[in-house]
Short mmCIF file of N, CA and C and ligand atoms in Angstrom, two decimals:
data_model
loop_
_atom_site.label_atom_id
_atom_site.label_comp_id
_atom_site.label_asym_id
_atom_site.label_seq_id
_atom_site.Cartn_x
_atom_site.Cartn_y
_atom_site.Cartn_z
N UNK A 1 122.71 114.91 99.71
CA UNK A 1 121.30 114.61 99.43
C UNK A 1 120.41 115.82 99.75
N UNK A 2 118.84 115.50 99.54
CA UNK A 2 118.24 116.66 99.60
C UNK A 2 116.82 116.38 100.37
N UNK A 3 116.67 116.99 101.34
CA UNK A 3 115.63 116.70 102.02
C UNK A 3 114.37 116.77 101.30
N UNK A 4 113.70 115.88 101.57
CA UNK A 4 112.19 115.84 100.61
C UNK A 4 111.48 116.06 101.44
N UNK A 5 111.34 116.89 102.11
CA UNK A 5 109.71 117.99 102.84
C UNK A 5 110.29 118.92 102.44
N UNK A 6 110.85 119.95 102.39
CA UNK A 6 111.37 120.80 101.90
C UNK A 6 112.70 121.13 100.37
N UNK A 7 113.02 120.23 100.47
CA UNK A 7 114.15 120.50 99.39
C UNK A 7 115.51 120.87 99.38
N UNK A 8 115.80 121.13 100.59
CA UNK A 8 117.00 122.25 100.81
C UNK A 8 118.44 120.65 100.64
N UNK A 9 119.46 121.53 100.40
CA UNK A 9 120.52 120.45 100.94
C UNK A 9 120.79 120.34 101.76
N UNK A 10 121.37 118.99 102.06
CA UNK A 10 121.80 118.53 103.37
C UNK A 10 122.71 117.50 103.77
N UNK A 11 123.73 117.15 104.33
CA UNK A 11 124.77 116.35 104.37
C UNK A 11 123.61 114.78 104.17
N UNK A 12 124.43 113.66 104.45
CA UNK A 12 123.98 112.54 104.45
C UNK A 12 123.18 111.58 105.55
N UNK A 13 124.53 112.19 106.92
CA UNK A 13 123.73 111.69 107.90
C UNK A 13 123.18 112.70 108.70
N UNK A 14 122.72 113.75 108.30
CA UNK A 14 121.54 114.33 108.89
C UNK A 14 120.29 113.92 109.41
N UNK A 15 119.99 113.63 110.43
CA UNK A 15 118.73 112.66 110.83
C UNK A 15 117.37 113.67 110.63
N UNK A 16 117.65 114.82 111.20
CA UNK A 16 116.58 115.85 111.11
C UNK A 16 116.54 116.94 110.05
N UNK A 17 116.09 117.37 109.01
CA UNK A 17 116.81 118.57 108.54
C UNK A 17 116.71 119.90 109.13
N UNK A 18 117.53 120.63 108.98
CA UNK A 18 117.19 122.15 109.97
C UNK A 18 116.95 122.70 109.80
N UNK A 19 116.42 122.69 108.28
CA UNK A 19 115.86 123.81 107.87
C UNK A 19 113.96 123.89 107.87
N UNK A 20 113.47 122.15 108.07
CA UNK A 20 112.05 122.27 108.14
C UNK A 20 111.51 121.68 109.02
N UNK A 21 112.78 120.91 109.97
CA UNK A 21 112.44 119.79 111.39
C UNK A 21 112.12 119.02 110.54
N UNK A 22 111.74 118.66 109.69
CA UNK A 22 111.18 116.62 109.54
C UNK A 22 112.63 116.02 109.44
N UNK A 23 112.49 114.43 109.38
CA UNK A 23 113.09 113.28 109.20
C UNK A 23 113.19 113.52 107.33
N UNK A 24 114.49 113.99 106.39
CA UNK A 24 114.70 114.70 105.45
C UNK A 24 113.86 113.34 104.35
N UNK A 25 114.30 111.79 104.70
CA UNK A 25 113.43 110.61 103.71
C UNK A 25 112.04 110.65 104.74
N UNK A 26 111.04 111.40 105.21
CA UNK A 26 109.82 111.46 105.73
C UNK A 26 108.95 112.10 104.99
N UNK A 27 109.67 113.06 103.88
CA UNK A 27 108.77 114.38 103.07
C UNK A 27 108.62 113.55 101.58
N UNK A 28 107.95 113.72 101.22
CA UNK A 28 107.45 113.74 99.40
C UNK A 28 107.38 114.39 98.73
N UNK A 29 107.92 115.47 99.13
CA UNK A 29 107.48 116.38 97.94
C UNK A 29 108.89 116.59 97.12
N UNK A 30 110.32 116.31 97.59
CA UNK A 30 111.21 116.85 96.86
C UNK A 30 111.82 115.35 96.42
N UNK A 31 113.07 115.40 95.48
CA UNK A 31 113.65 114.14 95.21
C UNK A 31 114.92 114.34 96.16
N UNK A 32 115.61 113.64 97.05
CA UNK A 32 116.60 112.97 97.81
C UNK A 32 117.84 113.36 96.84
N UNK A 33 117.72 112.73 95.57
CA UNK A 33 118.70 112.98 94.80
C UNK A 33 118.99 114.26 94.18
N UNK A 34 117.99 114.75 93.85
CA UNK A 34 118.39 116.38 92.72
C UNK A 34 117.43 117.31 93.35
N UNK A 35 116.32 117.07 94.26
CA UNK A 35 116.01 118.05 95.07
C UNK A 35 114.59 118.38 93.72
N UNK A 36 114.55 118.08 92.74
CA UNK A 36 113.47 118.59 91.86
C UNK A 36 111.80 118.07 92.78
N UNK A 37 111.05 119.08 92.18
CA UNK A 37 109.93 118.30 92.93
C UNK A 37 108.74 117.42 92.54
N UNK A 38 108.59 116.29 93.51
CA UNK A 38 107.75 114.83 93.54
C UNK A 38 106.84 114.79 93.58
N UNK A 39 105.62 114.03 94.04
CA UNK A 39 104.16 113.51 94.41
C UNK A 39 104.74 112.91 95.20
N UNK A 40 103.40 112.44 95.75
CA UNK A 40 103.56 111.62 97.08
C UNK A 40 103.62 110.23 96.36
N UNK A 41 103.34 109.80 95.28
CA UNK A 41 102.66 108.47 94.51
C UNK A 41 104.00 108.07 93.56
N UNK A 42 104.78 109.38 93.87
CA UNK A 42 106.20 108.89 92.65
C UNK A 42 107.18 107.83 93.47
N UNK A 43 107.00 107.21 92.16
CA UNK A 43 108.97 106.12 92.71
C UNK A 43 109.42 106.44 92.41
N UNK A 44 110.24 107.08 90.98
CA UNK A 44 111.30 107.46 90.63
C UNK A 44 111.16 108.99 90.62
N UNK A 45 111.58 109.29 90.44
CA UNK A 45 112.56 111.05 90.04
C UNK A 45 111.91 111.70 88.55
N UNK A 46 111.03 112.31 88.48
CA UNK A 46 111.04 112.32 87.05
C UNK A 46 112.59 113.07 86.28
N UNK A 47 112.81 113.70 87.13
CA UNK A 47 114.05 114.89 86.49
C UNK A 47 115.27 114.03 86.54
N UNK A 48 115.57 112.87 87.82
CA UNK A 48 117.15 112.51 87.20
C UNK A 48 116.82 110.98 87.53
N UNK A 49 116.11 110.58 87.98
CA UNK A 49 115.79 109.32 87.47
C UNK A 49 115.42 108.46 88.91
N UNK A 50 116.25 108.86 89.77
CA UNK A 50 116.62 108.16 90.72
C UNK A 50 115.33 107.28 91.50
N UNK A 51 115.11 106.07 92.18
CA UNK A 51 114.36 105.87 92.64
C UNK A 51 114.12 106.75 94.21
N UNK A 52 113.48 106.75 94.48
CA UNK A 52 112.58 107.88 95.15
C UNK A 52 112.85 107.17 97.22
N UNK A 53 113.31 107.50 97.61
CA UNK A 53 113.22 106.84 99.27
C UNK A 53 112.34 107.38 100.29
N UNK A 54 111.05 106.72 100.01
CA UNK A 54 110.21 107.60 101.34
C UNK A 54 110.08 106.54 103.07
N UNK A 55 111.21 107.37 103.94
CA UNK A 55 111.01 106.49 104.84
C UNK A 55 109.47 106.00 105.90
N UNK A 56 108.85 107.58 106.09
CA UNK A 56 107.59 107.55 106.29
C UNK A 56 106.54 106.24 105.95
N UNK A 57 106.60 105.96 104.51
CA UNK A 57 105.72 105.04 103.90
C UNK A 57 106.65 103.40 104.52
N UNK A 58 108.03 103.50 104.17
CA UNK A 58 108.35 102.07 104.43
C UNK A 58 108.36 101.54 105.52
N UNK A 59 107.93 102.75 106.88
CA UNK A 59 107.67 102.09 108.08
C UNK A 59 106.68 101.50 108.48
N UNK A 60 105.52 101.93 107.92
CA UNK A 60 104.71 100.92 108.23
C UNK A 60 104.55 99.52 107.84
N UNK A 61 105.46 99.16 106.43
CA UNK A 61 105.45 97.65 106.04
C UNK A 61 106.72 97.16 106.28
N UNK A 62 107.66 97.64 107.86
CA UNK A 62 108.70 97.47 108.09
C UNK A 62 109.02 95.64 108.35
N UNK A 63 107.62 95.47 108.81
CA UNK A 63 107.38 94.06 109.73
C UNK A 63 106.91 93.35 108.44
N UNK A 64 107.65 91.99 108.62
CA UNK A 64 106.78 91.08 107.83
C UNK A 64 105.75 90.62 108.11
N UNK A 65 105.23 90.06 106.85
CA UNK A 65 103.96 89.44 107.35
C UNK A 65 103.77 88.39 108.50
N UNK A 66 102.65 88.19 108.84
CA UNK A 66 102.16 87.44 110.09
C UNK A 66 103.02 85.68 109.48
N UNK A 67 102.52 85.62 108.55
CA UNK A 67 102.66 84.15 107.75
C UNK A 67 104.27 83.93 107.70
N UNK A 68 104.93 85.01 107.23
CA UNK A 68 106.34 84.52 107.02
C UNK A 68 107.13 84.51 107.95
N UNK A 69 106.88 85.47 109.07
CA UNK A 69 107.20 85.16 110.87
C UNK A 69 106.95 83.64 110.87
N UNK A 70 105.79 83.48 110.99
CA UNK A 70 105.35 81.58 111.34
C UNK A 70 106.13 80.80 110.66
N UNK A 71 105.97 81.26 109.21
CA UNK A 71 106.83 79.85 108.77
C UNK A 71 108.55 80.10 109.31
N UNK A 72 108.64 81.04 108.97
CA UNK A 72 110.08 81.06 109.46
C UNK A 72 110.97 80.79 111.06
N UNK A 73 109.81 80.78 111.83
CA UNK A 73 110.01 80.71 112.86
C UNK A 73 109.67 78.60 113.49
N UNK A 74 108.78 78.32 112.41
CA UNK A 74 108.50 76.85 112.13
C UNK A 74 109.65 76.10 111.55
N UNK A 75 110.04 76.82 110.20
CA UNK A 75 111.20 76.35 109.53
C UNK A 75 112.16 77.15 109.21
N UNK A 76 113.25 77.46 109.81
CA UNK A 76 114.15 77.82 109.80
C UNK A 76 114.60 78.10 108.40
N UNK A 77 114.25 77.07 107.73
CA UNK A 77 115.26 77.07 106.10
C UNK A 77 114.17 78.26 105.49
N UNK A 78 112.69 78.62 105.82
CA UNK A 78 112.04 79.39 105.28
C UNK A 78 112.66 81.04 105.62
N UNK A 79 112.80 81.16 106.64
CA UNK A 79 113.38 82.49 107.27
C UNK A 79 114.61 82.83 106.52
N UNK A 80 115.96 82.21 106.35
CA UNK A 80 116.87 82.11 105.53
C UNK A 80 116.69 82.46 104.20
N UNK A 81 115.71 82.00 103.72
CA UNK A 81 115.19 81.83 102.01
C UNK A 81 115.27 83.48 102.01
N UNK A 82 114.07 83.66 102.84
CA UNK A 82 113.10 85.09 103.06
C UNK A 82 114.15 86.09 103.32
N UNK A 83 114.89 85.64 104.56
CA UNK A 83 116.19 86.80 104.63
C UNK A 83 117.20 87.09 103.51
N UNK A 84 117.30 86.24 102.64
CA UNK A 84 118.30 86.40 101.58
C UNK A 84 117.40 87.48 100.81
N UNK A 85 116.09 87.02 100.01
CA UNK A 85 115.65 87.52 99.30
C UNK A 85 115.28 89.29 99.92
N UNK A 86 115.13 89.37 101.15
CA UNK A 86 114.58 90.82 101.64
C UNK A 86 116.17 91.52 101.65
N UNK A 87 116.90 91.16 102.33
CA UNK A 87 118.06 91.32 102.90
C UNK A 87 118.65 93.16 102.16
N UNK A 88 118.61 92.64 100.60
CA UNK A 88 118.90 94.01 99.63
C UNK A 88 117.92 95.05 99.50
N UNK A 89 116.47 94.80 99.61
CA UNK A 89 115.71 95.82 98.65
C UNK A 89 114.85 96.02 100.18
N UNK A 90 114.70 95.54 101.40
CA UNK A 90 114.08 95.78 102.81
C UNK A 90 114.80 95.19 103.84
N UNK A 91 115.52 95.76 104.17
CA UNK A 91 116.26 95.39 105.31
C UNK A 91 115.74 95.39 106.44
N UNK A 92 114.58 96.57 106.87
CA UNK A 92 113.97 96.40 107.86
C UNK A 92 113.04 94.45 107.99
N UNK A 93 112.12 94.38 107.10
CA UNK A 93 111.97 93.36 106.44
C UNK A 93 112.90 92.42 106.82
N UNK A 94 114.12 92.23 106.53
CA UNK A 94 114.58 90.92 106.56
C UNK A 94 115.32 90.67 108.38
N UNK A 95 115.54 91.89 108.73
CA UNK A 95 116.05 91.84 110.04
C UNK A 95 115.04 91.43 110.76
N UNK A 96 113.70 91.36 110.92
CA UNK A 96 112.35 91.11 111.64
C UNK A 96 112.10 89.70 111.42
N UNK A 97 112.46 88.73 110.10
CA UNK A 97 112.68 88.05 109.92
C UNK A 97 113.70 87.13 110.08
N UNK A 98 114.77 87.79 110.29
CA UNK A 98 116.18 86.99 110.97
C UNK A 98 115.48 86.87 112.22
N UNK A 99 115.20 87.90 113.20
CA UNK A 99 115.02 87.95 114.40
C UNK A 99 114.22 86.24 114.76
N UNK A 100 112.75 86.63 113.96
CA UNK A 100 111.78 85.36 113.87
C UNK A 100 112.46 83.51 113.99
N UNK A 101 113.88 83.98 112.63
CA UNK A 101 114.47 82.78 112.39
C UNK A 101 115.02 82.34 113.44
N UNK A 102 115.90 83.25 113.61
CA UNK A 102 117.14 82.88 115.14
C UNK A 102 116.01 82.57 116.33
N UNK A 103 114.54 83.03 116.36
CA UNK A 103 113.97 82.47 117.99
C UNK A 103 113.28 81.11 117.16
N UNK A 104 113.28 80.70 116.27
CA UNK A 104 112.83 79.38 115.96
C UNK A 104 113.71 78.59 115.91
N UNK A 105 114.95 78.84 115.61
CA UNK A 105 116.03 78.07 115.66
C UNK A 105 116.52 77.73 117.22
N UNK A 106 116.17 78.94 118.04
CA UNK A 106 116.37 78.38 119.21
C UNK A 106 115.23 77.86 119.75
N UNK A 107 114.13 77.97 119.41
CA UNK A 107 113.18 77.23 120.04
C UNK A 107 113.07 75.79 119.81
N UNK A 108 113.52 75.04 118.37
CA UNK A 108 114.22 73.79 118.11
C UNK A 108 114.98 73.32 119.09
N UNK A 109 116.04 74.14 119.17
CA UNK A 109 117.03 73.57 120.23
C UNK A 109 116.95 73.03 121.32
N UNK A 110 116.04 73.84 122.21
CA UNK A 110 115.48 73.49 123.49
C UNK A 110 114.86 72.61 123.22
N UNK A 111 113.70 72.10 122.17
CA UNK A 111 113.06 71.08 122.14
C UNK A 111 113.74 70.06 122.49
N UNK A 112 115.12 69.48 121.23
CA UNK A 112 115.95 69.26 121.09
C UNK A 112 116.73 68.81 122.03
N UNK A 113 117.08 69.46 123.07
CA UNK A 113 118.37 69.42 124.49
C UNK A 113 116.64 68.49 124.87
N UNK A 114 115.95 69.38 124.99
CA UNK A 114 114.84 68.69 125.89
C UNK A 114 114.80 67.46 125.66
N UNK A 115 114.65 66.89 124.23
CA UNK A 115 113.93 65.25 124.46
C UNK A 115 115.38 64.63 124.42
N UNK A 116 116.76 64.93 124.16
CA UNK A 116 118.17 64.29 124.52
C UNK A 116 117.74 64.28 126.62
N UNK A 117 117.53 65.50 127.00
CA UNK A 117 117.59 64.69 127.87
C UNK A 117 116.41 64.31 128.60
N UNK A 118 115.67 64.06 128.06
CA UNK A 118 114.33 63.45 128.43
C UNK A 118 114.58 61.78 128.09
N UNK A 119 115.46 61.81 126.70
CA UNK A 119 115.50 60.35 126.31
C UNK A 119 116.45 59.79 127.71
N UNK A 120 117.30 60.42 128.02
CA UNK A 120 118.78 60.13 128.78
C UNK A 120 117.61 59.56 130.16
N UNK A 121 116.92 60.26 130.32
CA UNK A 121 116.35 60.48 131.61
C UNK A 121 115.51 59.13 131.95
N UNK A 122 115.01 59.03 130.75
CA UNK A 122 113.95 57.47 130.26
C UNK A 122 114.71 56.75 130.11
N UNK A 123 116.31 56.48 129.59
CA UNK A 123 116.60 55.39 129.28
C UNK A 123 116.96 54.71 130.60
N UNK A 124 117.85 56.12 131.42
CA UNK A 124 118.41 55.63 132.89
C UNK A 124 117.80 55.46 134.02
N UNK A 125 116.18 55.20 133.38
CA UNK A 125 115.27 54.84 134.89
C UNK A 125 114.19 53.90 134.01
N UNK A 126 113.94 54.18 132.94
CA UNK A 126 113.23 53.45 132.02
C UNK A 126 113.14 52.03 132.40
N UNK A 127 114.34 51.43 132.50
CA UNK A 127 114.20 49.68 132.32
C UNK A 127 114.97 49.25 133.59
ZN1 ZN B 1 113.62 120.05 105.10
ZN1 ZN B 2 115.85 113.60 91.25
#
């Protein structure tokens, strides 16, 4: 691949490139794929097509929204839905959302254990 602040090549898992210090998906100006050069506003590649990976930009909409935390964290089957659908095209996205799911799912639970033994507790002093 090809670092996009600068352009140069660079193996794959290169975290930094060495030739300009940035994070190599942090730059816009080059394409990842063929190294030709971008805008900051491009998705694809004009020269080989490729869609364009700017990690810079996708961190800030890494987190889901406020709303789909809640519901998902309300309803479990919503988080699931949401994780399937993010899962391929935002992973950051859907992992923030698993996270959400799995503490609503356990927050059920406890409810859950709670009124089993809250009922247990009422029935065996109750009457
Ligand atoms: Zn570079
Ligand atoms: Zn390209």
């Amino acid at each position: 691949m090809f670092c996009r602040e600068c352009g140069m090549e660079i193996g794959k898992k290169v975290k930094v490139c060495p030739n300009c210090g940035v994070k190599p998906l942090h730059g816009t100006k080059h394409c990842q794929a063929c190294g030709a050069n971008t805008k900051s506003k491009h998705e694809l590649c004009k020269n080989c097509g490729a869609q364009l990976i700017t990690k810079g930009a996708a961190l800030k909409e890494e987190n889901a929204p406020k709303t789909a935390k809640a519901a998902s964290f309300c309803m479990p089957v919503v988080g699931i839905i949401l994780f399937f659908i993010w899962h391929a095209k935002e992973p950051e996205k859907a992992k923030s959302i698993c996270n959400w799911t799995i503490g609503g799912v356990a927050f059920g639970m406890i409810l859950y254990v709670f009124g089993i033994v809250w009922g247990g507790f009422s029935a065996a002093t109750g009457y």
